PDB file of C-alpha atoms and ligand atoms in Angstrom:
ATOM      1  CA  MET A   1      34.506 199.373 104.776  1.00  0.00           C
ATOM      2  CA  LYS A   2      32.816 196.964 107.913  1.00  0.00           C
ATOM      3  CA  ILE A   3      29.531 196.173 107.221  1.00  0.00           C
ATOM      4  CA  VAL A   4      26.658 194.296 109.157  1.00  0.00           C
ATOM      5  CA  VAL A   5      23.419 192.255 107.098  1.00  0.00           C
ATOM      6  CA  LEU A   6      19.980 191.125 108.467  1.00  0.00           C
ATOM      7  CA  THR A   7      18.646 188.510 106.407  1.00  0.00           C
ATOM      8  CA  GLY A   8      15.750 186.187 106.650  1.00  0.00           C
ATOM      9  CA  ALA A   9      14.270 183.427 104.455  1.00  0.00           C
ATOM     10  CA  GLY A  10      13.323 185.831 102.878  1.00  0.00           C
ATOM     11  CA  MET A  11      17.964 185.174 102.099  1.00  0.00           C
ATOM     12  CA  SER A  12      17.214 180.914 101.062  1.00  0.00           C
ATOM     13  CA  VAL A  13      14.164 181.363  98.571  1.00  0.00           C
ATOM     14  CA  GLU A  14      15.941 180.836  96.234  1.00  0.00           C
ATOM     15  CA  SER A  15      17.599 178.005  97.348  1.00  0.00           C
ATOM     16  CA  GLY A  16      14.014 176.502  97.798  1.00  0.00           C
ATOM     17  CA  LEU A  17      13.501 177.140 101.462  1.00  0.00           C
ATOM     18  CA  SER A  18       9.839 178.206 102.479  1.00  0.00           C
ATOM     19  CA  THR A  19       9.215 181.810 104.345  1.00  0.00           C
ATOM     20  CA  PHE A  20       7.278 182.940 107.355  1.00  0.00           C
ATOM     21  CA  ARG A  21       4.929 184.521 105.663  1.00  0.00           C
ATOM     22  CA  GLY A  22       3.174 185.005 102.608  1.00  0.00           C
ATOM     23  CA  GLY A  23       1.943 182.469 100.440  1.00  0.00           C
ATOM     24  CA  GLY A  24       3.179 179.667 101.544  1.00  0.00           C
ATOM     25  CA  GLY A  25       4.978 180.412 103.602  1.00  0.00           C
ATOM     26  CA  LEU A  26       5.729 177.816 106.598  1.00  0.00           C
ATOM     27  CA  TRP A  27       3.633 179.667 108.695  1.00  0.00           C
ATOM     28  CA  ASP A  28       0.387 178.456 106.650  1.00  0.00           C
ATOM     29  CA  ASN A  29       1.436 175.017 107.277  1.00  0.00           C
ATOM     30  CA  TYR A  30       2.416 174.179 111.319  1.00  0.00           C
ATOM     31  CA  PRO A  31       0.786 176.080 114.325  1.00  0.00           C
ATOM     32  CA  VAL A  32       3.693 178.190 114.855  1.00  0.00           C
ATOM     33  CA  GLU A  33       1.865 177.857 118.392  1.00  0.00           C
ATOM     34  CA  GLN A  34       2.147 174.392 119.149  1.00  0.00           C
ATOM     35  CA  VAL A  35       6.149 173.980 117.272  1.00  0.00           C
ATOM     36  CA  ALA A  36       7.674 176.866 117.531  1.00  0.00           C
ATOM     37  CA  THR A  37       7.062 177.956 121.442  1.00  0.00           C
ATOM     38  CA  PRO A  38       7.899 176.647 124.655  1.00  0.00           C
ATOM     39  CA  GLU A  39       4.422 175.473 125.481  1.00  0.00           C
ATOM     40  CA  GLY A  40       4.106 173.660 122.287  1.00  0.00           C
ATOM     41  CA  PHE A  41       6.987 171.606 123.232  1.00  0.00           C
ATOM     42  CA  ALA A  42       6.389 170.742 126.613  1.00  0.00           C
ATOM     43  CA  ALA A  43       3.193 169.953 125.706  1.00  0.00           C
ATOM     44  CA  ASN A  44       4.294 167.712 122.246  1.00  0.00           C
ATOM     45  CA  PRO A  45       8.140 167.297 122.226  1.00  0.00           C
ATOM     46  CA  SER A  46       7.691 164.790 119.736  1.00  0.00           C
ATOM     47  CA  LEU A  47       5.561 166.469 117.108  1.00  0.00           C
ATOM     48  CA  VAL A  48       7.951 169.744 117.333  1.00  0.00           C
ATOM     49  CA  LEU A  49      11.064 167.240 117.450  1.00  0.00           C
ATOM     50  CA  GLU A  50      10.017 165.732 114.142  1.00  0.00           C
ATOM     51  CA  PHE A  51       9.000 169.073 112.739  1.00  0.00           C
ATOM     52  CA  TYR A  52      12.480 169.706 113.117  1.00  0.00           C
ATOM     53  CA  ASN A  53      13.269 166.938 112.259  1.00  0.00           C
ATOM     54  CA  LYS A  54      11.710 167.236 108.645  1.00  0.00           C
ATOM     55  CA  ARG A  55      13.478 171.011 108.100  1.00  0.00           C
ATOM     56  CA  ARG A  56      16.785 170.100 108.863  1.00  0.00           C
ATOM     57  CA  LYS A  57      16.925 166.670 106.753  1.00  0.00           C
ATOM     58  CA  GLU A  58      14.965 169.115 103.524  1.00  0.00           C
ATOM     59  CA  LEU A  59      17.726 171.412 104.378  1.00  0.00           C
ATOM     60  CA  GLN A  60      20.040 168.381 103.345  1.00  0.00           C
ATOM     61  CA  GLY A  61      19.633 168.871  99.934  1.00  0.00           C
ATOM     62  CA  LYS A  62      20.000 172.751  99.702  1.00  0.00           C
ATOM     63  CA  LYS A  63      22.480 174.945  98.917  1.00  0.00           C
ATOM     64  CA  PRO A  64      23.802 178.087  99.122  1.00  0.00           C
ATOM     65  CA  ASN A  65      22.504 180.441  96.169  1.00  0.00           C
ATOM     66  CA  LYS A  66      24.235 183.324  94.868  1.00  0.00           C
ATOM     67  CA  GLY A  67      23.178 185.868  97.442  1.00  0.00           C
ATOM     68  CA  HIS A  68      24.851 183.777  99.986  1.00  0.00           C
ATOM     69  CA  GLU A  69      27.506 183.428  97.648  1.00  0.00           C
ATOM     70  CA  LEU A  70      28.419 186.949  97.727  1.00  0.00           C
ATOM     71  CA  LEU A  71      28.357 188.247 100.650  1.00  0.00           C
ATOM     72  CA  ALA A  72      30.809 185.463 101.848  1.00  0.00           C
ATOM     73  CA  SER A  73      33.093 187.596  98.655  1.00  0.00           C
ATOM     74  CA  LEU A  74      32.845 190.339 100.014  1.00  0.00           C
ATOM     75  CA  GLU A  75      34.485 189.068 102.528  1.00  0.00           C
ATOM     76  CA  LYS A  76      37.706 190.009 101.394  1.00  0.00           C
ATOM     77  CA  GLU A  77      38.208 193.399 100.881  1.00  0.00           C
ATOM     78  CA  HIS A  78      35.067 194.458 104.073  1.00  0.00           C
ATOM     79  CA  GLU A  79      34.522 193.301 107.364  1.00  0.00           C
ATOM     80  CA  VAL A  80      31.342 191.948 107.148  1.00  0.00           C
ATOM     81  CA  ILE A  81      28.708 190.906 109.499  1.00  0.00           C
ATOM     82  CA  VAL A  82      26.136 188.501 108.824  1.00  0.00           C
ATOM     83  CA  VAL A  83      23.491 188.376 111.659  1.00  0.00           C
ATOM     84  CA  THR A  84      20.444 186.207 110.475  1.00  0.00           C
ATOM     85  CA  GLN A  85      16.852 185.759 111.564  1.00  0.00           C
ATOM     86  CA  ASN A  86      17.921 182.148 109.953  1.00  0.00           C
ATOM     87  CA  VAL A  87      18.655 179.102 111.217  1.00  0.00           C
ATOM     88  CA  ASP A  88      19.573 177.383 108.302  1.00  0.00           C
ATOM     89  CA  ASP A  89      23.495 177.066 107.814  1.00  0.00           C
ATOM     90  CA  LEU A  90      24.091 177.873 104.595  1.00  0.00           C
ATOM     91  CA  HIS A  91      25.215 181.253 105.429  1.00  0.00           C
ATOM     92  CA  GLU A  92      28.546 179.040 106.615  1.00  0.00           C
ATOM     93  CA  ARG A  93      28.231 177.148 104.413  1.00  0.00           C
ATOM     94  CA  ALA A  94      28.674 179.739 101.455  1.00  0.00           C
ATOM     95  CA  GLY A  95      31.874 180.944 103.037  1.00  0.00           C
ATOM     96  CA  SER A  96      30.296 183.651 106.173  1.00  0.00           C
ATOM     97  CA  THR A  97      32.680 183.181 108.469  1.00  0.00           C
ATOM     98  CA  ASN A  98      31.064 185.934 111.108  1.00  0.00           C
ATOM     99  CA  ILE A  99      27.529 185.089 111.522  1.00  0.00           C
ATOM    100  CA  ILE A 100      25.507 185.434 114.203  1.00  0.00           C
ATOM    101  CA  HIS A 101      21.883 183.425 114.537  1.00  0.00           C
ATOM    102  CA  LEU A 102      19.516 185.988 116.585  1.00  0.00           C
ATOM    103  CA  HIS A 103      17.061 182.576 116.203  1.00  0.00           C
ATOM    104  CA  GLY A 104      19.371 179.321 116.580  1.00  0.00           C
ATOM    105  CA  GLU A 105      20.277 176.831 114.369  1.00  0.00           C
ATOM    106  CA  LEU A 106      19.270 174.095 113.606  1.00  0.00           C
ATOM    107  CA  MET A 107      21.876 171.098 112.909  1.00  0.00           C
ATOM    108  CA  LYS A 108      22.277 172.071 116.809  1.00  0.00           C
ATOM    109  CA  ALA A 109      20.829 170.479 119.826  1.00  0.00           C
ATOM    110  CA  CYS A 110      20.779 172.352 123.527  1.00  0.00           C
ATOM    111  CA  SER A 111      19.346 171.191 126.858  1.00  0.00           C
ATOM    112  CA  SER A 112      15.163 171.605 127.143  1.00  0.00           C
ATOM    113  CA  ARG A 113      16.302 172.549 131.101  1.00  0.00           C
ATOM    114  CA  ASN A 114      18.267 175.258 130.030  1.00  0.00           C
ATOM    115  CA  PRO A 115      18.448 175.943 126.378  1.00  0.00           C
ATOM    116  CA  ASN A 116      21.373 178.848 126.993  1.00  0.00           C
ATOM    117  CA  ASP A 117      23.644 177.321 129.389  1.00  0.00           C
ATOM    118  CA  LEU A 118      26.152 177.285 125.731  1.00  0.00           C
ATOM    119  CA  ARG A 119      28.392 173.844 127.171  1.00  0.00           C
ATOM    120  CA  GLN A 120      25.196 172.104 126.472  1.00  0.00           C
ATOM    121  CA  VAL A 121      24.714 173.380 122.776  1.00  0.00           C
ATOM    122  CA  ARG A 122      26.374 170.013 120.910  1.00  0.00           C
ATOM    123  CA  THR A 123      26.339 169.646 116.425  1.00  0.00           C
ATOM    124  CA  LEU A 124      24.649 167.298 115.627  1.00  0.00           C
ATOM    125  CA  PRO A 125      26.189 165.296 112.932  1.00  0.00           C
ATOM    126  CA  SER A 126      24.739 165.253 109.695  1.00  0.00           C
ATOM    127  CA  HIS A 127      22.062 167.376 108.478  1.00  0.00           C
ATOM    128  CA  SER A 128      20.105 163.924 108.615  1.00  0.00           C
ATOM    129  CA  ALA A 129      19.756 163.195 112.492  1.00  0.00           C
ATOM    130  CA  GLU A 130      17.351 163.425 114.241  1.00  0.00           C
ATOM    131  CA  ILE A 131      16.265 164.583 117.694  1.00  0.00           C
ATOM    132  CA  ILE A 132      13.758 162.196 119.399  1.00  0.00           C
ATOM    133  CA  ILE A 133      12.429 161.385 123.006  1.00  0.00           C
ATOM    134  CA  GLY A 134      15.161 160.028 125.144  1.00  0.00           C
ATOM    135  CA  ASP A 135      17.822 161.900 124.062  1.00  0.00           C
ATOM    136  CA  LYS A 136      19.620 163.181 126.820  1.00  0.00           C
ATOM    137  CA  ALA A 137      21.503 166.676 127.315  1.00  0.00           C
ATOM    138  CA  ASP A 138      24.145 166.081 129.851  1.00  0.00           C
ATOM    139  CA  ASP A 139      22.429 168.165 132.389  1.00  0.00           C
ATOM    140  CA  GLY A 140      20.218 164.831 132.019  1.00  0.00           C
ATOM    141  CA  SER A 141      17.888 166.922 130.290  1.00  0.00           C
ATOM    142  CA  GLN A 142      15.532 165.924 127.269  1.00  0.00           C
ATOM    143  CA  LEU A 143      17.476 167.445 123.919  1.00  0.00           C
ATOM    144  CA  ARG A 144      15.571 170.015 122.184  1.00  0.00           C
ATOM    145  CA  PRO A 145      16.638 171.776 119.306  1.00  0.00           C
ATOM    146  CA  TYR A 146      19.007 174.850 119.344  1.00  0.00           C
ATOM    147  CA  ILE A 147      16.031 177.500 118.837  1.00  0.00           C
ATOM    148  CA  VAL A 148      14.711 181.011 120.019  1.00  0.00           C
ATOM    149  CA  TRP A 149      10.861 180.144 120.381  1.00  0.00           C
ATOM    150  CA  PHE A 150       8.176 183.051 120.433  1.00  0.00           C
ATOM    151  CA  GLY A 151       8.916 184.192 123.862  1.00  0.00           C
ATOM    152  CA  GLU A 152      11.907 183.080 124.037  1.00  0.00           C
ATOM    153  CA  ALA A 153      14.836 185.272 124.415  1.00  0.00           C
ATOM    154  CA  VAL A 154      16.892 186.390 122.151  1.00  0.00           C
ATOM    155  CA  PRO A 155      20.631 186.357 123.600  1.00  0.00           C
ATOM    156  CA  LEU A 156      22.354 187.298 121.224  1.00  0.00           C
ATOM    157  CA  MET A 157      21.252 189.526 120.405  1.00  0.00           C
ATOM    158  CA  ASP A 158      23.500 192.207 122.259  1.00  0.00           C
ATOM    159  CA  ASP A 159      26.228 190.687 120.505  1.00  0.00           C
ATOM    160  CA  ALA A 160      24.556 192.030 116.932  1.00  0.00           C
ATOM    161  CA  VAL A 161      24.000 195.575 118.909  1.00  0.00           C
ATOM    162  CA  LEU A 162      27.815 195.566 119.840  1.00  0.00           C
ATOM    163  CA  ALA A 163      28.633 194.491 116.035  1.00  0.00           C
ATOM    164  CA  LEU A 164      26.662 197.997 114.858  1.00  0.00           C
ATOM    165  CA  ARG A 165      29.771 199.575 116.377  1.00  0.00           C
ATOM    166  CA  ASN A 166      31.593 201.998 114.277  1.00  0.00           C
ATOM    167  CA  VAL A 167      29.163 200.094 110.852  1.00  0.00           C
ATOM    168  CA  ASP A 168      29.625 201.925 107.623  1.00  0.00           C
ATOM    169  CA  VAL A 169      27.177 199.740 105.975  1.00  0.00           C
ATOM    170  CA  PHE A 170      23.897 198.185 106.979  1.00  0.00           C
ATOM    171  CA  VAL A 171      22.380 195.934 104.472  1.00  0.00           C
ATOM    172  CA  ILE A 172      18.902 193.843 105.118  1.00  0.00           C
ATOM    173  CA  ILE A 173      17.903 191.260 102.842  1.00  0.00           C
ATOM    174  CA  GLY A 174      15.123 189.313 103.228  1.00  0.00           C
ATOM    175  CA  THR A 175      12.735 189.805 105.968  1.00  0.00           C
ATOM    176  CA  SER A 176       9.371 191.142 106.470  1.00  0.00           C
ATOM    177  CA  LEU A 177      10.756 192.530 110.054  1.00  0.00           C
ATOM    178  CA  ASN A 178       7.462 191.802 111.535  1.00  0.00           C
ATOM    179  CA  VAL A 179       9.275 190.364 114.515  1.00  0.00           C
ATOM    180  CA  TYR A 180      11.356 191.896 117.846  1.00  0.00           C
ATOM    181  CA  PRO A 181      13.701 192.109 118.507  1.00  0.00           C
ATOM    182  CA  ALA A 182      15.712 191.430 115.962  1.00  0.00           C
ATOM    183  CA  ALA A 183      13.520 193.927 113.302  1.00  0.00           C
ATOM    184  CA  GLY A 184      14.333 196.787 116.675  1.00  0.00           C
ATOM    185  CA  LEU A 185      18.121 196.115 114.698  1.00  0.00           C
ATOM    186  CA  LEU A 186      17.885 198.962 112.741  1.00  0.00           C
ATOM    187  CA  ASN A 187      16.663 201.437 115.806  1.00  0.00           C
ATOM    188  CA  TYR A 188      20.750 200.871 116.452  1.00  0.00           C
ATOM    189  CA  VAL A 189      22.034 202.796 113.269  1.00  0.00           C
ATOM    190  CA  PRO A 190      23.779 205.630 113.701  1.00  0.00           C
ATOM    191  CA  ALA A 191      21.297 208.164 111.315  1.00  0.00           C
ATOM    192  CA  LYS A 192      24.747 208.688 109.312  1.00  0.00           C
ATOM    193  CA  VAL A 193      24.706 205.283 108.153  1.00  0.00           C
ATOM    194  CA  PRO A 194      23.777 204.278 104.988  1.00  0.00           C
ATOM    195  CA  VAL A 195      21.161 201.268 104.376  1.00  0.00           C
ATOM    196  CA  PHE A 196      20.138 199.512 101.724  1.00  0.00           C
ATOM    197  CA  LEU A 197      17.011 197.047 101.896  1.00  0.00           C
ATOM    198  CA  ILE A 198      16.949 194.023  98.689  1.00  0.00           C
ATOM    199  CA  ASP A 199      13.691 192.521  99.068  1.00  0.00           C
ATOM    200  CA  PRO A 200      11.196 191.922  95.648  1.00  0.00           C
ATOM    201  CA  ASN A 201       8.270 192.747  97.238  1.00  0.00           C
ATOM    202  CA  ASP A 202       7.313 196.157  99.578  1.00  0.00           C
ATOM    203  CA  VAL A 203       9.131 195.661 103.282  1.00  0.00           C
ATOM    204  CA  GLU A 204       7.077 198.542 106.321  1.00  0.00           C
ATOM    205  CA  VAL A 205      10.049 199.772 107.811  1.00  0.00           C
ATOM    206  CA  ARG A 206       9.277 201.529 110.897  1.00  0.00           C
ATOM    207  CA  GLY A 207      11.367 204.347 112.081  1.00  0.00           C
ATOM    208  CA  VAL A 208      11.536 207.419 109.726  1.00  0.00           C
ATOM    209  CA  ARG A 209      14.365 207.131 106.897  1.00  0.00           C
ATOM    210  CA  GLY A 210      16.365 206.951 104.460  1.00  0.00           C
ATOM    211  CA  VAL A 211      16.592 203.191 103.084  1.00  0.00           C
ATOM    212  CA  THR A 212      17.520 202.879  99.286  1.00  0.00           C
ATOM    213  CA  VAL A 213      15.487 200.278  97.779  1.00  0.00           C
ATOM    214  CA  ILE A 214      16.344 197.031  96.332  1.00  0.00           C
ATOM    215  CA  ARG A 215      13.268 195.952  94.997  1.00  0.00           C
ATOM    216  CA  LYS A 216      14.681 192.308  93.486  1.00  0.00           C
ATOM    217  CA  GLY A 217      15.644 189.073  95.091  1.00  0.00           C
ATOM    218  CA  ALA A 218      18.260 188.161  97.012  1.00  0.00           C
ATOM    219  CA  SER A 219      21.178 186.531  94.025  1.00  0.00           C
ATOM    220  CA  ASP A 220      20.466 189.567  92.135  1.00  0.00           C
ATOM    221  CA  GLY A 221      19.687 192.174  94.765  1.00  0.00           C
ATOM    222  CA  VAL A 222      23.147 191.576  96.782  1.00  0.00           C
ATOM    223  CA  GLU A 223      24.738 191.908  92.689  1.00  0.00           C
ATOM    224  CA  GLU A 224      22.941 195.645  92.780  1.00  0.00           C
ATOM    225  CA  LEU A 225      24.313 196.436  95.681  1.00  0.00           C
ATOM    226  CA  ILE A 226      27.209 195.426  95.014  1.00  0.00           C
ATOM    227  CA  GLU A 227      28.592 196.880  91.626  1.00  0.00           C
ATOM    228  CA  LYS A 228      25.785 199.805  91.728  1.00  0.00           C
ATOM    229  CA  TYR A 229      27.066 201.259  95.544  1.00  0.00           C
ATOM    230  CA  LEU A 230      29.285 199.899  97.062  1.00  0.00           C
ATOM    231  CA  LYS A 231      32.075 200.533  94.687  1.00  0.00           C
ATOM    232  CA  HIS A 232      31.190 203.793  94.541  1.00  0.00           C
ATOM    233  CA  LEU A 233      31.041 204.350  98.662  1.00  0.00           C
TER     234      LEU A 233
HETATM  235  N1  APR B   1      14.829 187.350  97.866  1.00  0.00           N
HETATM  236  C1  APR B   1      15.041 188.199  98.673  1.00  0.00           C
HETATM  237  N2  APR B   1      13.729 188.536  99.783  1.00  0.00           N
HETATM  238  C2  APR B   1      12.620 187.648  99.656  1.00  0.00           C
HETATM  239  C3  APR B   1      12.614 186.442  98.187  1.00  0.00           C
HETATM  240  C4  APR B   1      13.346 186.442  97.476  1.00  0.00           C
HETATM  241  N3  APR B   1      13.519 186.080  96.619  1.00  0.00           N
HETATM  242  N4  APR B   1      11.464 186.357  98.565  1.00  0.00           N
HETATM  243  C5  APR B   1      10.938 186.341 100.095  1.00  0.00           C
HETATM  244  N5  APR B   1      11.767 187.208  99.664  1.00  0.00           N
HETATM  245  C6  APR B   1      10.931 188.484 100.571  1.00  0.00           C
HETATM  246  C7  APR B   1       9.549 188.258 101.874  1.00  0.00           C
HETATM  247  O1  APR B   1       8.837 189.750 100.752  1.00  0.00           O
HETATM  248  C8  APR B   1       9.556 188.729 103.212  1.00  0.00           C
HETATM  249  O2  APR B   1       9.516 190.316 103.355  1.00  0.00           O
HETATM  250  O3  APR B   1      11.912 187.633 101.866  1.00  0.00           O
HETATM  251  C9  APR B   1      10.424 188.020 103.434  1.00  0.00           C
HETATM  252  C10 APR B   1      10.780 186.699 105.048  1.00  0.00           C
HETATM  253  O4  APR B   1       9.107 187.263 105.557  1.00  0.00           O
HETATM  254  P1  APR B   1       9.305 186.074 106.873  1.00  0.00           P
HETATM  255  O5  APR B   1       8.515 185.016 105.465  1.00  0.00           O
HETATM  256  O6  APR B   1       8.108 187.409 107.375  1.00  0.00           O
HETATM  257  O7  APR B   1      10.406 185.927 106.984  1.00  0.00           O
HETATM  258  P2  APR B   1      11.355 186.335 108.311  1.00  0.00           P
HETATM  259  O8  APR B   1      11.219 187.797 108.034  1.00  0.00           O
HETATM  260  O9  APR B   1      13.476 185.924 108.236  1.00  0.00           O
HETATM  261  O10 APR B   1      10.756 185.793 110.019  1.00  0.00           O
HETATM  262  C11 APR B   1      11.496 186.690 111.487  1.00  0.00           C
HETATM  263  O11 APR B   1      10.241 184.998 113.153  1.00  0.00           O
HETATM  264  O12 APR B   1       8.872 182.825 112.499  1.00  0.00           O
HETATM  265  C12 APR B   1       9.770 184.004 112.962  1.00  0.00           C
HETATM  266  O13 APR B   1      11.686 182.589 113.674  1.00  0.00           O
HETATM  267  C13 APR B   1      11.230 182.933 113.042  1.00  0.00           C
HETATM  268  O14 APR B   1      12.638 183.488 112.283  1.00  0.00           O
HETATM  269  C14 APR B   1      11.796 184.133 110.766  1.00  0.00           C
HETATM  270  C15 APR B   1      10.417 185.117 111.833  1.00  0.00           C
END
């Protein structure tokens, strides 16, 4: 079967990373417009670089959880494409091999003049690697985090829509479906394709279609998805 999985911050909660919304979320502690917009970066690049340097370092001590690992193990028998809103590298480290990072990657840096020029995108050597003022991209511009900020285009959305071609099962894990265009991916899933949503809390799914809700955390939820559903599809 071809399985496409849309993951969000909740996927990494059991690995010790915080979500964005809901109690104690990242956006409770940091003003989005200052650390996650191009205007914020232009106004105070050091603050933004430090914010992502801190998140990258925080990621260093974290490990993939059972949910990441179970998704990776599905590749033994199925074609699995992970479309993630997360910028962490936990899906990679769990062994998933077909990942589309809609909102960028914490372990990469790009040109601030042309963030979407892939020739300028470089992988940082380690989780402790920092980007500081004065670090330059090959085009001479200030290096910036390879993150899609609010108000910026989501260049990989087309790839995510293409990934849905001939999909057999669509799974949503750990996202409040608040942010577009990522949340709109569900609208491209053909009506006959079963959709599962794994989240310990209620998530409003816009649009009218049947969604099977597994009201659990990512690890237990993916386990139930496999045992109770995928094995019988
Ligand atoms: N397992 C699964 N899901 C969980 C868990 C868990 N253990 N704990 C919480 N969740 C769920 C929450 O109930 C919520 O629905 O994870 C979801 C997290 O939602 P958000 O914090 O809004 O994160 P996300 O949907 O990924 O945000 C999307 O917003 O700020 C931008 O770019 C940022 O990629 C991010 C985007």
